[in-house]
Amino acid sequence: MIELQHLEKKYVNETSGEIFYAVKDLSLVFPDGKITALLGPSGCGKTTTLRMINRLIEPTGGQILLDGQDIMAQRPEDLRRQIGYVIQQIGLFPHLSVVQNVATVPDLLGRPRAQTRERARELLELVGLEPGQFADKHPHELSGGQAQRVGVARALAADPPVLLMDEPFGALDPLARDKLQEAFLDIQRRLQKTIVLVTHDIDEALRLGDRVALLTGGELAQFGTPNDLVRHPESEFVRQFLGEDALLRQLAGLTAAQLAQPGDATGLPQISGTLNVRSALSVMLGQRSDALAVLDAHGQVQGVLTWQALEEAG
Amino acid sequence: MTPSTLSPEVKPRRLAAQPDVQLIFWLGGMLMLVACFLPWALLRPNRLAAGVYQNLPVAWMVLGAVLALAVPLSARVLPRIMPLLGGTALALGFYLLGARMTAAMLDQPEIARASASSGLWVWLLGAGIAVYGAGQIGLPERFWSWLAWLWLPVLIVLALTGQLAAWSVLRELDAQQARFLQEVGQHLKLVLTGLGLAVLIGAPLAVWVSRRPRAAEAVLGFANGIQTIPSLALLGLLIAPLGALANALPFLRQLGVSGIGTAPALTALTLYALLPVLRNGLVALRGVSPGALDAARGMGMTDNQRFWRVQLPLALPVWLSGIRQAAVLLVGVASIAQLIGAGGLGYFIFSGLQTAASDLILLGAIPAALLAIGVDALLRGLEVLLTRQWGRA
C-alpha cells in the first residue's frame, strides 16, 4: 500500500522569489493490487507525484509511506530497485539485447545470471513476446508496441510489488495502444500488482483504472472509482474535464461480452464479443435494432446485448 | 530506352535518379581523358637539374582514352561494372608509373631521376574520382563493390616486386631508408602520444563539464581559442615558455623538456587534439537518449552505474568519431613539427623545400597522406564495429 500524506512539492523562482506549487497538500491512498490512475491536464502535478514515489524528485513537504515505512528511510537506489518503472519514452538501453534489458534490475540486485536470464525469458512470454524470437534482438529492431512490452517486462523483472507507469502507452499509435492496454489488463489480472498509472487520456484512465485520482493545479479534484467520477462529479471542473460524453467514454471501457445475457439471438445483427460497448451502441443505432447477437472467438453466439442492459450500465 | 528493356539487376532507375553520381563519372572520365595527352614522366640528368618531359606512347594514349570514355558512358548502362572499371583505371595508373619510369631510366646514369609528371597525377585523380563514384552508386552486390579495391593488391605486388623502383621518390627512399624509417616512427610517436595525452586530459574533462553547462562553455571557448591559433604560430609561441620552464626547473630539462624539439611539439599537438576530443565528447555524452538515462535512474542505478553502463557505451561511437578527427588532424600538424626540430615526416618535406627537390617533398608528403588515410580507416572501422554491435538506431 502506498500512502501519500500532505505531500507537497514547491519550486521557488530564484530571481523573483515567486513560489510555485507543483503538488500541494496531496493525501491519497493507493490500494494494494489495484491500478490507480493519476489523471489530469498537463501541469497538474501527476508526473511530479509519481516521480516522488520513487524519489526521482524529492518532496518539499509531507511524506510517502510504502507499506507503512517512510520511503525517505532508504537509499533512493535501493527503493527504486523494489519499484517497477515504465515511462512514455520507453527508455530501453539501445546497446543491450532485449534479454539484457529485461534483466537490468535483477543484475543490479546481484542475482545469479542464469536465473535472471531464465526469468527474463518467462517475462517476455508473459508480455506476449516469443522469447526465442525476441530475446537476442536489439531495441532498434522492435516496433513501438513491442518495445513497450519489453519495457513492461523489464519493470516486472525483479517481481516488485509496486509499478509506476508514466504515460506508458502515450507514444503508441491508437491500434498498438489498444492492444497493449488489453494485454496489460490481462497481465494485471494475473499478477495483482499495486500500480500507479499517470495519464492525461481520460479513456485510458477510465478503462484501466480501478481508482482514478483527478488532479488539477497540484491538488486533488476527486478520487474514486471511474463510476464515481462519471456519475457523481464533485465539482464543475470534474464534470467539464470528463466531458458531456463521459458516459460514452465509460461504455468504451466495457466489452460486449461483459454485458451479454442469454437470450434468443436469431435474426439479430452480429458483433464480436471483444467489441467495446460504445461501438456496439453505434451498431445498434446504425442497424436500428435494440438487440445484438454477441459472438465469441470461434464465431459462436454467446449471448444477446440488449438496449436495456446498456441503459443499466450507462 | 525504356526501363523494361533493361535487365532488373542493372538498377537503371536508381542511377537515373542520381544525376549527381553520373556527374562524378563524367568528371573522373574527363580528367582521365585529359591525362592521356599530358606528359607522364620527367627525366632529369640529376635530382636538381632541369629535365625533359615525356609523353605516353601512342598505343597507351589510345587505350587510356578508351578507358577514360568508358567510365561516363558505361555508368549509364552498366553501373555494376563501375567499381571494376575504376579499380582497373587506378591499378593501370600505378602500373604505368612503374613502367614509364623504368622506360625513362633505360640507359641513364645512376644519378639521373625520372619523376612522375602531371599526366600521371591527373590520371590517378580521375581514376580515384571514378572509384569514389562507384562507391556512391549503392550496388546491392558486395562482390562487385569490392572490385573497386583491385588497385590495392596490384600496387602491393608492383611495390614488392620492385617494379616501381625507377621512380625518383623511391630512389630517394632507397638512399635514405634508415632515416625514413626513423622519421616515420617519430611521426607516429608524435601523433599517438599527442592523441593519447589529449584523450587522457580531454575525456575526463568532457565527462566533468558535461554536467556543468557553464564550465562547458568556458572549456570549449578555451579549446576553440587554441584552434584559431595557426599551428606554426603555436609552435613558435611555445618556445619561450617551455624554454623558461626548463631553465627554471632543471629536473624537467633532464626529462627532455626544452623550448625546441619534442616537448613543445607534443604540447602543441595535444592542445590541438583537445578541441575535437572535448567537443565530440560533450556532444556524445549529452546526446544520449534522456529516456534511457531516466529509465536507468528510475530502475535504481547509482550515478556511477548509470555512467559506466548506459551513458558511456551509448556515447562512445560518436565520441570515437571526434578522436578520429583529432588523429587525422594531428598527422597533418605533426608534419610541421620539424620546424622546431621535432622531426617526423616534415623532415623530408622541409629539406625538399630548402633544396627545391620535389622528390624529397613527396617522400614526406605521400607517406603522411597515407598515414592519415590509414588512421582514419582504422578508427572508422572501430566505430562501425561498435555501432553495429550496439545497434544504435
XYZ file of C-alpha atoms in Angstrom:
707
model
C 0.000 0.000 0.000
C 1.271 3.443 -0.909
C 0.116 6.336 1.206
C 0.680 9.993 0.394
C 0.324 12.282 3.404
C 0.065 16.019 2.820
C 2.581 15.642 0.032
C 3.994 18.884 -1.265
C 6.489 19.931 -3.911
C 7.177 23.613 -4.290
C 9.623 25.405 -6.515
C 10.996 28.826 -5.710
C 11.964 31.046 -8.593
C 15.485 32.183 -7.734
C 15.257 35.642 -9.258
C 11.705 36.732 -8.469
C 11.292 34.725 -5.262
C 7.931 33.530 -6.536
C 6.694 30.251 -5.146
C 5.109 27.644 -7.397
C 3.422 24.534 -6.058
C 3.701 21.558 -8.415
C 1.941 19.433 -5.804
C 0.111 20.871 -2.833
C -1.189 19.106 0.274
C -1.945 15.873 -1.554
C -3.187 12.980 0.552
C -4.059 9.748 -1.195
C -4.045 6.010 -0.602
C -3.212 3.691 -3.487
C -4.899 0.382 -2.660
C -2.904 -2.857 -2.921
C -3.287 -4.933 -6.044
C -5.210 -2.227 -7.872
C -4.492 0.172 -10.681
C -4.813 3.794 -9.645
C -4.794 6.294 -12.469
C -3.422 9.763 -11.813
C -5.392 11.801 -14.316
C -5.296 15.469 -15.146
C -4.366 18.161 -17.649
C -0.680 18.793 -18.305
C 0.981 20.664 -15.474
C -1.426 19.289 -12.877
C 1.379 17.603 -10.926
C 0.606 13.985 -11.782
C 4.078 13.128 -13.087
C 5.719 15.009 -10.219
C 3.651 12.956 -7.791
C 4.663 9.715 -9.486
C 8.338 10.647 -9.514
C 8.242 11.485 -5.824
C 7.144 7.923 -5.051
C 10.486 6.510 -6.280
C 12.381 9.621 -5.195
C 13.358 10.785 -8.651
C 12.027 14.038 -7.236
C 12.367 14.815 -3.536
C 9.246 16.235 -1.858
C 9.464 19.555 -0.022
C 6.800 18.588 2.467
C 4.621 15.751 3.724
C 5.593 12.119 3.444
C 5.109 8.960 1.461
C 4.638 5.612 3.166
C 5.301 2.341 1.384
C 3.757 -0.494 3.415
C 3.825 1.832 6.406
C 7.528 2.692 6.016
C 8.642 6.210 5.192
C 10.385 5.973 1.816
C 12.986 8.509 2.954
C 14.380 5.878 5.320
C 16.041 4.009 2.444
C 18.798 4.799 -0.026
C 16.978 6.004 -3.180
C 18.683 3.339 -5.322
C 17.523 0.542 -3.021
C 13.998 1.945 -3.010
C 13.882 2.178 -6.801
C 15.041 -1.407 -7.245
C 11.888 -2.528 -5.420
C 9.607 -0.444 -7.609
C 8.967 -1.142 -11.275
C 9.231 1.883 -13.539
C 7.799 2.318 -17.024
C 7.983 5.594 -18.959
C 6.486 7.039 -22.102
C 9.816 7.254 -23.948
C 10.158 3.529 -23.103
C 13.841 4.128 -22.397
C 15.208 0.733 -23.403
C 19.008 0.652 -23.479
C 19.827 0.580 -27.188
C 23.185 -1.127 -26.726
C 21.785 -4.102 -24.843
C 19.741 -7.018 -26.137
C 16.124 -7.453 -25.117
C 17.024 -10.101 -22.563
C 19.787 -7.941 -21.082
C 17.376 -5.023 -20.864
C 14.819 -7.091 -19.027
C 17.474 -8.439 -16.654
C 18.690 -4.964 -15.663
C 17.265 -4.746 -12.156
C 17.971 -8.374 -11.156
C 21.552 -7.771 -12.350
C 21.734 -4.649 -10.180
C 20.466 -6.702 -7.266
C 23.269 -9.176 -7.885
C 21.072 -12.166 -8.582
C 22.712 -15.158 -10.325
C 22.930 -14.596 -14.046
C 21.452 -17.891 -15.229
C 18.443 -17.404 -13.004
C 17.784 -13.835 -14.189
C 18.075 -14.856 -17.826
C 15.573 -17.630 -17.277
C 13.233 -15.216 -15.529
C 13.648 -12.649 -18.324
C 12.510 -15.217 -20.861
C 9.460 -16.048 -18.771
C 8.582 -12.375 -18.573
C 8.904 -11.945 -22.324
C 6.405 -14.739 -22.683
C 4.137 -13.040 -20.158
C 4.068 -9.791 -22.117
C 3.353 -11.687 -25.311
C 6.764 -11.770 -26.974
C 8.092 -15.150 -28.112
C 11.460 -15.427 -26.247
C 13.119 -17.495 -28.971
C 12.348 -14.778 -31.471
C 12.922 -11.644 -29.404
C 15.419 -12.408 -26.631
C 18.542 -11.538 -28.596
C 17.146 -8.678 -30.652
C 18.195 -5.109 -30.027
C 15.687 -2.342 -29.273
C 16.022 -0.709 -32.701
C 14.684 -3.894 -34.251
C 11.404 -3.650 -32.346
C 8.169 -1.814 -33.157
C 6.930 0.761 -30.655
C 4.417 -1.668 -29.207
C 6.972 -4.465 -28.881
C 9.472 -2.095 -27.275
C 6.973 -1.030 -24.626
C 6.116 -4.677 -23.958
C 9.809 -5.144 -23.222
C 9.620 -2.018 -21.055
C 6.855 -3.589 -19.013
C 8.735 -6.893 -18.768
C 11.805 -5.011 -17.569
C 9.798 -3.244 -14.878
C 8.441 -6.582 -13.684
C 11.765 -8.416 -13.729
C 12.606 -8.210 -10.033
C 8.984 -9.003 -9.166
C 8.349 -5.648 -7.455
C 5.033 -5.315 -5.606
C 4.633 -1.771 -6.927
C 4.716 -0.494 -10.502
C 4.960 3.163 -11.506
C 3.910 3.919 -15.069
C 4.258 7.360 -16.617
C 2.080 7.587 -19.753
C 3.256 4.107 -20.743
C 1.054 3.904 -23.821
C 1.301 7.558 -24.800
C 3.835 7.197 -27.612
C 1.999 4.380 -29.401
C -0.391 4.590 -32.316
C -4.057 4.004 -31.368
C -4.111 0.424 -32.629
C -0.967 -0.639 -30.784
C -2.121 1.248 -27.689
C -5.424 -0.597 -27.672
C -3.746 -3.989 -27.997
C -1.182 -3.217 -25.341
C -3.792 -1.912 -22.876
C -5.674 -5.140 -23.372
C -2.556 -7.230 -22.773
C -1.649 -5.081 -19.787
C -5.037 -5.608 -18.127
C -4.700 -9.307 -18.744
C -1.273 -9.382 -17.068
C -2.549 -7.334 -14.137
C -5.443 -9.744 -13.588
C -2.836 -12.434 -13.044
C -0.191 -10.510 -11.125
C -2.315 -8.135 -8.986
C 0.399 -5.503 -8.633
C -0.129 -2.162 -6.969
C 0.071 0.134 -9.951
C 0.210 3.912 -10.198
C -0.522 4.995 -13.752
C -0.076 8.580 -14.912
C -2.149 9.570 -17.911
C -3.784 12.607 -19.471
C -6.022 10.362 -21.549
C -9.480 10.161 -19.976
C -10.421 6.998 -21.880
C -7.255 5.297 -20.677
C -7.858 6.291 -17.064
C -11.473 5.087 -17.117
C -10.580 1.888 -18.912
C -7.517 0.848 -16.921
C -8.014 2.447 -13.532
C -9.682 0.637 -10.652
C -9.436 4.045 -8.991
C -8.956 7.404 -10.598
C -7.373 10.406 -8.904
C -8.136 13.553 -10.879
C -5.627 16.321 -10.178
C -5.669 19.981 -11.058
C -3.126 22.636 -10.177
C -1.235 20.249 -7.922
C -4.299 19.462 -5.845
C -6.736 16.578 -5.755
C -10.001 17.358 -7.527
C -11.641 13.992 -6.935
C -10.621 10.458 -6.033
C -12.819 7.430 -6.611
C -13.779 4.627 -8.944
C -14.328 5.541 -12.591
C -18.026 5.137 -11.956
C -17.915 7.649 -9.075
C -16.253 10.249 -11.205
C -18.587 9.770 -14.136
C -21.835 9.522 -12.137
C -21.092 11.818 -9.241
C -18.659 14.525 -10.220
C -17.931 16.546 -7.098
C -17.214 19.786 -8.884
C -17.779 21.649 -12.085
C -14.134 21.052 -13.010
C -14.502 17.285 -12.789
C -17.633 17.320 -14.938
C -16.063 19.573 -17.522
C -12.810 17.641 -17.610
C -14.543 14.304 -18.142
C -16.836 15.978 -20.662
C -20.503 15.581 -21.541
C -19.734 12.279 -23.213
C -18.279 10.778 -20.040
C -20.934 8.073 -20.064
C -19.977 7.062 -23.576
C -16.341 7.015 -22.516
C -17.186 4.660 -19.754
C -19.076 2.399 -22.135
C -15.963 2.321 -24.252
C -14.210 0.620 -21.375
C -16.608 -2.344 -21.389
C -16.756 -5.147 -23.932
C -19.920 -6.510 -25.443
C -19.138 -9.908 -23.943
C -19.231 -8.401 -20.452
C -22.835 -7.172 -20.845
C -24.149 -10.033 -22.973
C -27.040 -12.001 -21.489
C -28.569 -15.320 -22.505
C -31.398 -14.943 -24.980
C -32.709 -15.667 -28.428
C -30.247 -14.327 -30.958
C -31.982 -15.383 -34.172
C -32.155 -12.691 -36.792
C -30.183 -10.138 -34.797
C -27.186 -8.240 -36.214
C -23.989 -9.953 -35.048
C -20.989 -8.384 -33.353
C -17.771 -9.757 -31.871
C -17.632 -10.123 -28.117
C -14.395 -8.136 -27.928
C -16.045 -5.053 -29.440
C -16.361 -2.251 -26.903
C -19.849 -1.274 -25.854
C -19.659 2.232 -27.273
C -19.078 0.717 -30.704
C -21.842 -1.779 -30.073
C -24.177 1.145 -29.345
C -23.186 2.677 -32.634
C -24.041 -0.607 -34.398
C -27.462 -0.619 -32.707
C -28.203 2.891 -33.901
C -26.943 2.118 -37.382
C -28.879 -1.156 -37.705
C -31.986 0.250 -35.957
C -32.038 -2.759 -33.701
C -32.456 -2.750 -29.917
C -30.559 -6.004 -29.501
C -27.381 -7.564 -30.944
C -26.079 -11.123 -31.115
C -22.676 -11.352 -29.413
C -20.231 -13.891 -30.878
C -17.291 -15.485 -29.126
C -13.806 -16.001 -30.587
C -14.995 -19.074 -32.547
C -17.919 -17.252 -34.133
C -20.470 -18.985 -31.892
C -23.308 -16.960 -30.378
C -22.529 -16.431 -26.706
C -25.398 -14.135 -25.773
C -27.502 -11.118 -26.577
C -26.679 -7.498 -25.869
C -29.880 -5.553 -25.270
C -30.694 -1.852 -25.085
C -31.875 -2.429 -21.550
C -28.516 -3.841 -20.500
C -26.874 -0.749 -21.953
C -29.171 1.546 -20.008
C -28.293 -0.226 -16.809
C -24.592 0.000 -17.479
C -24.534 3.582 -18.701
C 15.331 3.475 -73.897
C 12.542 2.287 -71.639
C 13.199 0.654 -68.276
C 11.581 -2.558 -69.475
C 14.359 -3.194 -71.990
C 16.948 -3.399 -69.218
C 17.516 -6.374 -67.002
C 16.457 -5.690 -63.414
C 19.837 -6.193 -61.744
C 21.236 -3.241 -63.685
C 19.213 -0.903 -61.457
C 18.897 1.801 -64.102
C 16.254 3.690 -62.179
C 18.413 4.053 -59.138
C 21.224 5.592 -61.197
C 18.887 7.697 -63.268
C 17.568 9.118 -60.024
C 21.060 10.245 -59.097
C 22.264 12.627 -61.768
C 24.975 13.798 -59.363
C 26.568 10.341 -59.477
C 26.581 10.496 -63.273
C 28.308 13.832 -62.927
C 31.016 12.276 -60.764
C 31.782 9.757 -63.525
C 31.867 12.474 -66.159
C 34.326 14.448 -64.058
C 36.528 11.411 -63.431
C 36.376 10.299 -67.068
C 37.226 13.744 -68.440
C 40.196 14.093 -66.098
C 41.445 10.693 -67.216
C 40.976 11.670 -70.856
C 42.952 14.893 -70.426
C 45.640 12.959 -68.543
C 46.318 10.738 -71.579
C 47.645 13.704 -73.522
C 49.683 15.277 -70.753
C 53.324 14.344 -70.122
C 53.681 11.376 -67.757
C 57.370 11.414 -66.985
C 60.069 13.999 -66.375
C 63.625 12.863 -66.912
C 66.388 14.923 -65.333
C 70.147 14.271 -65.510
C 70.305 14.655 -61.714
C 67.825 15.406 -58.938
C 68.160 19.193 -59.108
C 68.709 19.885 -62.839
C 66.016 20.845 -65.332
C 64.657 17.953 -67.363
C 62.729 16.711 -70.385
C 59.026 15.764 -70.366
C 57.962 12.508 -71.950
C 54.502 11.661 -73.223
C 52.801 8.282 -73.183
C 53.460 6.035 -76.196
C 50.596 6.363 -78.703
C 49.241 2.873 -78.004
C 48.843 3.663 -74.314
C 47.352 7.049 -75.153
C 44.626 5.380 -77.206
C 43.987 2.673 -74.648
C 43.821 5.223 -71.851
C 41.415 7.419 -73.816
C 39.131 4.435 -74.475
C 39.111 3.567 -70.775
C 38.504 7.220 -69.886
C 35.496 7.420 -72.183
C 34.193 4.083 -70.965
C 33.805 5.474 -67.453
C 30.990 8.007 -68.007
C 29.430 6.049 -70.863
C 29.074 2.699 -69.114
C 27.966 4.378 -65.905
C 24.589 4.853 -67.555
C 24.067 1.356 -68.946
C 26.185 -0.969 -66.758
C 26.578 0.656 -63.327
C 27.506 -2.701 -61.856
C 30.910 -2.767 -63.582
C 31.822 0.722 -62.374
C 33.828 -0.447 -59.338
C 35.785 -2.805 -61.588
C 36.360 -0.041 -64.125
C 37.513 2.468 -61.500
C 39.719 -0.073 -59.766
C 41.280 -1.090 -63.067
C 41.963 2.523 -64.049
C 43.646 3.207 -60.743
C 45.684 -0.010 -60.961
C 46.684 0.883 -64.514
C 47.916 4.257 -63.274
C 50.218 2.556 -60.798
C 51.405 0.064 -63.372
C 52.206 2.864 -65.810
C 54.020 4.742 -63.063
C 56.434 1.828 -62.786
C 56.589 1.096 -66.499
C 57.089 4.699 -67.694
C 59.734 5.455 -65.079
C 61.606 2.277 -65.923
C 61.446 3.118 -69.616
C 62.673 6.677 -68.975
C 65.607 5.474 -66.883
C 66.705 2.993 -69.520
C 70.395 3.598 -70.374
C 70.520 6.549 -67.953
C 73.265 7.031 -65.349
C 72.567 6.279 -61.687
C 72.208 9.934 -60.698
C 69.523 10.659 -63.294
C 65.973 10.966 -61.935
C 62.663 10.031 -63.551
C 59.706 11.563 -61.773
C 56.010 11.275 -62.364
C 54.531 14.232 -64.190
C 51.132 15.894 -64.482
C 49.613 13.193 -66.710
C 50.068 10.509 -64.085
C 48.754 12.648 -61.225
C 45.704 13.794 -63.186
C 45.024 10.196 -64.218
C 45.208 8.976 -60.611
C 42.898 11.815 -59.572
C 40.363 10.962 -62.295
C 40.501 7.229 -61.567
C 40.204 7.945 -57.842
C 37.092 10.007 -58.507
C 35.659 7.125 -60.536
C 36.332 4.716 -57.667
C 34.673 7.153 -55.281
C 31.686 7.455 -57.625
C 31.382 3.665 -57.779
C 31.023 3.675 -54.020
C 28.176 6.179 -54.298
C 26.012 4.030 -56.581
C 24.967 1.776 -53.729
C 25.245 -1.510 -55.593
C 23.375 -4.319 -53.883
C 26.035 -6.946 -54.574
C 29.017 -6.919 -52.248
C 31.278 -8.717 -54.710
C 31.025 -6.112 -57.432
C 31.642 -3.298 -54.950
C 34.783 -4.944 -53.630
C 36.301 -4.879 -57.117
C 36.906 -1.163 -56.613
C 39.774 -2.229 -54.330
C 41.503 -4.043 -57.198
C 44.197 -1.331 -57.273
C 45.444 -2.184 -53.795
C 46.784 -5.718 -54.442
C 48.164 -4.504 -57.776
C 50.019 -1.668 -56.032
C 51.349 -4.026 -53.371
C 52.578 -6.541 -55.932
C 54.184 -3.775 -58.012
C 55.939 -2.367 -54.954
C 57.109 -5.723 -53.619
C 58.471 -6.917 -56.964
C 60.452 -3.709 -57.423
C 58.526 -2.556 -60.491
C 58.300 0.965 -59.080
C 61.969 1.228 -58.109
C 62.854 3.502 -61.020
C 60.531 6.233 -59.700
C 62.522 9.164 -58.343
C 60.720 9.246 -54.993
C 61.651 5.634 -54.357
C 65.194 6.375 -55.447
C 65.315 8.962 -52.676
C 63.801 6.448 -50.267
C 66.395 3.915 -51.289
C 69.144 6.415 -50.492
C 67.742 7.283 -47.056
C 65.975 4.165 -45.929
C 67.166 4.221 -42.325
C 66.342 7.889 -41.926
C 62.936 7.320 -43.492
C 62.000 4.581 -41.052
C 63.236 6.701 -38.168
C 61.159 9.712 -39.204
C 58.042 7.641 -39.854
C 58.497 6.246 -36.367
C 58.965 9.722 -34.930
C 55.875 10.949 -36.805
C 53.792 8.094 -35.408
C 55.204 8.679 -31.956
C 54.268 12.359 -32.072
C 50.753 11.658 -33.295
C 49.997 8.787 -30.938
C 51.482 10.475 -27.870
C 49.747 13.772 -28.647
C 46.448 11.988 -29.229
C 46.887 9.851 -26.121
C 47.565 12.884 -23.952
C 44.609 14.743 -25.454
C 42.309 11.816 -24.693
C 43.767 11.417 -21.231
C 43.103 15.078 -20.468
C 40.066 15.676 -22.652
C 37.972 12.626 -21.802
C 37.699 13.182 -18.036
C 37.292 16.892 -18.663
C 34.437 16.273 -21.099
C 32.720 13.998 -18.572
C 33.188 16.560 -15.845
C 31.853 19.530 -17.798
C 29.028 17.556 -19.427
C 27.034 18.083 -16.232
C 28.085 21.709 -15.799
C 26.848 23.868 -18.670
C 28.734 26.984 -17.553
C 32.060 25.202 -17.164
C 31.427 23.514 -20.505
C 31.146 26.889 -22.209
C 34.398 28.115 -20.692
C 36.331 24.952 -21.537
C 35.007 24.831 -25.097
C 35.836 28.503 -25.515
C 39.399 27.842 -24.431
C 39.788 24.877 -26.782
C 38.207 26.850 -29.627
C 40.612 29.695 -28.971
C 43.595 27.391 -29.311
C 42.236 26.037 -32.558
C 42.234 29.531 -34.036
C 45.973 29.986 -33.468
C 47.809 28.947 -36.645
C 49.791 25.797 -35.938
C 53.053 27.437 -36.937
C 52.449 30.313 -34.552
C 51.516 27.972 -31.734
C 54.800 26.122 -32.099
C 56.661 29.415 -32.038
C 54.700 30.668 -29.051
C 55.624 27.595 -27.048
C 59.358 28.031 -27.466
C 59.681 30.822 -24.910
C 57.548 29.466 -22.032
C 58.831 25.905 -22.329
C 62.402 27.119 -22.591
C 61.925 29.246 -19.489
C 60.276 26.355 -17.682
C 63.197 24.050 -18.488
C 65.658 26.669 -17.306
C 63.787 27.229 -14.042
C 63.257 23.557 -13.254
C 66.381 21.501 -14.009
C 64.646 18.171 -13.449
C 62.299 18.975 -16.315
C 65.280 19.617 -18.518
C 66.618 16.234 -17.599
C 63.317 14.730 -18.715
C 63.980 16.257 -22.113
C 61.835 19.361 -21.845
C 63.166 22.361 -23.738
C 61.963 25.184 -25.954
C 62.599 23.261 -29.129
C 62.301 19.595 -30.012
C 59.756 17.024 -28.933
C 58.355 18.762 -25.847
C 56.833 21.857 -27.500
C 55.731 19.777 -30.485
C 53.864 17.361 -28.231
C 52.380 20.237 -26.256
C 51.057 21.833 -29.421
C 49.699 18.566 -30.808
C 47.955 17.790 -27.531
C 46.374 21.243 -27.414
C 45.180 20.873 -30.999
C 43.614 17.484 -30.441
C 41.893 18.685 -27.299
C 39.085 20.521 -29.085
C 37.735 17.641 -31.189
C 38.075 15.253 -28.245
C 36.265 17.664 -25.905
C 33.613 18.888 -28.282
C 32.620 15.469 -29.568
C 32.754 14.091 -26.049
C 30.317 16.725 -24.883
C 28.013 16.261 -27.850
C 28.150 12.489 -27.442
C 27.503 12.477 -23.696
C 24.701 14.998 -23.957
C 23.196 13.250 -26.950
C 22.436 10.037 -25.085
C 18.682 9.471 -25.085
C 17.156 11.127 -21.996
C 14.642 8.283 -21.848
C 17.388 5.711 -21.371
C 19.034 7.829 -18.669
C 15.750 8.420 -16.849
C 14.932 4.720 -17.023
C 18.398 3.873 -15.689
C 17.905 6.172 -12.722
C 14.331 5.051 -12.137
C 15.405 1.423 -12.046
C 17.884 2.107 -9.295
C 21.257 2.566 -10.938
C 23.662 4.718 -8.950
C 25.215 7.679 -10.753
C 28.347 5.628 -11.380
C 26.475 2.640 -12.703
C 24.417 4.862 -14.947
C 27.536 6.454 -16.375
C 29.521 3.264 -16.998
C 26.654 1.008 -18.063
C 24.478 3.370 -20.061
C 25.833 6.811 -20.819
C 29.409 5.969 -21.789
C 28.680 2.960 -24.009
C 25.999 4.946 -25.833
C 28.266 7.981 -26.252
C 31.330 6.030 -27.362
C 30.680 5.698 -31.120
C 30.073 9.440 -31.510
C 32.998 10.232 -29.274
C 35.273 7.972 -31.311
C 34.473 9.950 -34.429
C 35.857 13.013 -32.649
C 39.000 11.136 -31.718
C 39.322 10.063 -35.327
C 39.087 13.679 -36.488
C 41.732 14.599 -33.954
C 44.040 11.816 -35.156
C 43.792 12.854 -38.802
C 44.364 16.473 -37.823
C 47.465 15.538 -35.854
C 49.008 13.572 -38.731
C 48.888 16.816 -40.687
C 50.047 19.151 -37.945
C 52.891 16.787 -36.973
C 54.352 17.406 -40.433
C 55.446 20.891 -39.374
C 56.946 19.748 -36.066
C 60.280 19.562 -37.886
C 60.326 23.364 -37.848
C 61.155 23.296 -34.149
C 63.397 20.311 -34.510
C 60.966 17.580 -33.554
C 61.488 15.505 -36.690
C 58.806 13.402 -38.318
C 57.939 13.237 -41.999
C 58.245 17.021 -42.068
C 61.989 16.426 -42.143
C 61.794 15.320 -45.780
C 59.225 17.936 -46.728
C 61.303 20.810 -45.393
C 64.646 19.539 -46.679
C 62.954 19.117 -50.040
C 61.620 22.660 -49.896
C 65.009 24.047 -48.943
C 66.844 22.278 -51.766
C 63.982 22.548 -54.283
C 63.979 18.753 -54.574
C 60.375 17.869 -55.247
C 61.060 14.138 -54.906
C 62.095 14.678 -51.332
C 58.931 16.662 -50.607
C 56.863 13.783 -51.971
C 58.836 11.314 -49.881
C 57.477 13.161 -46.839
C 54.059 14.132 -48.147
C 52.889 10.830 -49.638
C 53.523 8.727 -46.511
C 51.920 11.463 -44.394
C 48.799 11.351 -46.551
C 48.750 7.537 -46.462
C 49.188 7.652 -42.701
C 46.195 9.981 -42.352
C 44.067 7.740 -44.543
C 45.198 4.644 -42.639
C 44.477 6.135 -39.222
C 41.105 7.349 -40.461
C 40.171 3.925 -41.857
C 41.306 2.116 -38.722
C 39.304 4.259 -36.326
C 36.325 4.350 -38.678
C 36.340 0.564 -38.660
C 36.299 0.589 -34.878
C 33.356 2.994 -34.911
C 31.377 0.844 -37.324
C 32.129 -2.202 -35.203
C 30.886 -0.537 -32.026
C 27.861 0.966 -33.720
C 26.893 -2.350 -35.262
C 27.350 -4.259 -32.040
C 25.401 -1.769 -30.014
C 22.882 -1.181 -32.754
C 22.222 2.496 -32.301
C 19.169 3.211 -34.340
